């Protein structure tokens, strides 16, 4: 796999992956972390560095008419397009930036950052 921006071969090294996901957050207890279910996930690109990944995030958000919120995982979030509050206990779209390494079929995820969350009515198609 190669960096979508510069073409560098990424091999098994650390890389950044931009994902278009559909998520559902199940809250079992008010003070516990949720179970995050992923219904669908499409890889938008692999990147050799955070700078290239952030540039790709900006392009995606510009096309969607959205802003990065760098949200946490909360029961209620604000949509990155309409800014209205919505329940994450319902299926919704998320632009995720994953830092990972290793083989792409079984990556070791270092961390995930949620760039933007979208309510059910502002489902971006980019």
PDB file of N, CA and C in Angstrom, residues 17-21 23 57 94-98 112-116:
ATOM      1  N   UNK A  17      -4.759   6.146   8.525  1.00  0.00           N
ATOM      2  CA  UNK A  17      -5.805   5.658   7.638  1.00  0.00           C
ATOM      3  C   UNK A  17      -7.059   6.488   7.873  1.00  0.00           C
ATOM      4  N   UNK A  18      -7.593   7.058   6.800  1.00  0.00           N
ATOM      5  CA  UNK A  18      -8.815   7.846   6.883  1.00  0.00           C
ATOM      6  C   UNK A  18      -9.984   6.937   6.516  1.00  0.00           C
ATOM      7  N   UNK A  19     -10.979   6.864   7.405  1.00  0.00           N
ATOM      8  CA  UNK A  19     -12.100   5.944   7.259  1.00  0.00           C
ATOM      9  C   UNK A  19     -13.437   6.671   7.273  1.00  0.00           C
ATOM     10  N   UNK A  20     -14.336   6.225   6.428  1.00  0.00           N
ATOM     11  CA  UNK A  20     -15.725   6.666   6.430  1.00  0.00           C
ATOM     12  C   UNK A  20     -16.497   5.516   7.074  1.00  0.00           C
ATOM     13  N   UNK A  21     -16.928   5.711   8.320  1.00  0.00           N
ATOM     14  CA  UNK A  21     -17.557   4.627   9.078  1.00  0.00           C
ATOM     15  C   UNK A  21     -19.017   4.934   9.406  1.00  0.00           C
ATOM     16  N   UNK A  23     -21.342   4.093  12.617  1.00  0.00           N
ATOM     17  CA  UNK A  23     -21.172   3.614  13.991  1.00  0.00           C
ATOM     18  C   UNK A  23     -22.479   3.671  14.773  1.00  0.00           C
ATOM     19  N   UNK A  57      -8.387  14.993   5.370  1.00  0.00           N
ATOM     20  CA  UNK A  57      -9.562  15.296   6.202  1.00  0.00           C
ATOM     21  C   UNK A  57     -10.170  16.632   5.798  1.00  0.00           C
ATOM     22  N   UNK A  94     -19.295   8.604  10.678  1.00  0.00           N
ATOM     23  CA  UNK A  94     -18.152   9.156  11.391  1.00  0.00           C
ATOM     24  C   UNK A  94     -16.953   9.179  10.442  1.00  0.00           C
ATOM     25  N   UNK A  95     -16.257  10.291  10.426  1.00  0.00           N
ATOM     26  CA  UNK A  95     -14.982  10.367   9.717  1.00  0.00           C
ATOM     27  C   UNK A  95     -13.913  10.087  10.765  1.00  0.00           C
ATOM     28  N   UNK A  96     -13.221   8.964  10.613  1.00  0.00           N
ATOM     29  CA  UNK A  96     -12.264   8.483  11.605  1.00  0.00           C
ATOM     30  C   UNK A  96     -10.854   8.517  11.039  1.00  0.00           C
ATOM     31  N   UNK A  97      -9.914   8.957  11.854  1.00  0.00           N
ATOM     32  CA  UNK A  97      -8.500   8.932  11.499  1.00  0.00           C
ATOM     33  C   UNK A  97      -7.828   7.924  12.425  1.00  0.00           C
ATOM     34  N   UNK A  98      -7.358   6.829  11.839  1.00  0.00           N
ATOM     35  CA  UNK A  98      -6.751   5.748  12.605  1.00  0.00           C
ATOM     36  C   UNK A  98      -5.241   5.751  12.399  1.00  0.00           C
ATOM     37  N   UNK A 112      -7.398   5.848  17.565  1.00  0.00           N
ATOM     38  CA  UNK A 112      -8.401   6.375  16.646  1.00  0.00           C
ATOM     39  C   UNK A 112      -8.790   7.759  17.106  1.00  0.00           C
ATOM     40  N   UNK A 113      -8.926   8.663  16.154  1.00  0.00           N
ATOM     41  CA  UNK A 113      -9.446  10.002  16.448  1.00  0.00           C
ATOM     42  C   UNK A 113     -10.680  10.191  15.570  1.00  0.00           C
ATOM     43  N   UNK A 114     -11.718  10.723  16.176  1.00  0.00           N
ATOM     44  CA  UNK A 114     -12.960  10.950  15.452  1.00  0.00           C
ATOM     45  C   UNK A 114     -12.976  12.400  14.977  1.00  0.00           C
ATOM     46  N   UNK A 115     -12.713  12.572  13.699  1.00  0.00           N
ATOM     47  CA  UNK A 115     -12.587  13.904  13.102  1.00  0.00           C
ATOM     48  C   UNK A 115     -13.928  14.610  13.090  1.00  0.00           C
ATOM     49  N   UNK A 116     -14.973  13.883  12.701  1.00  0.00           N
ATOM     50  CA  UNK A 116     -16.303  14.480  12.577  1.00  0.00           C
ATOM     51  C   UNK A 116     -17.364  13.397  12.723  1.00  0.00           C
TER      52      UNK A 116
END
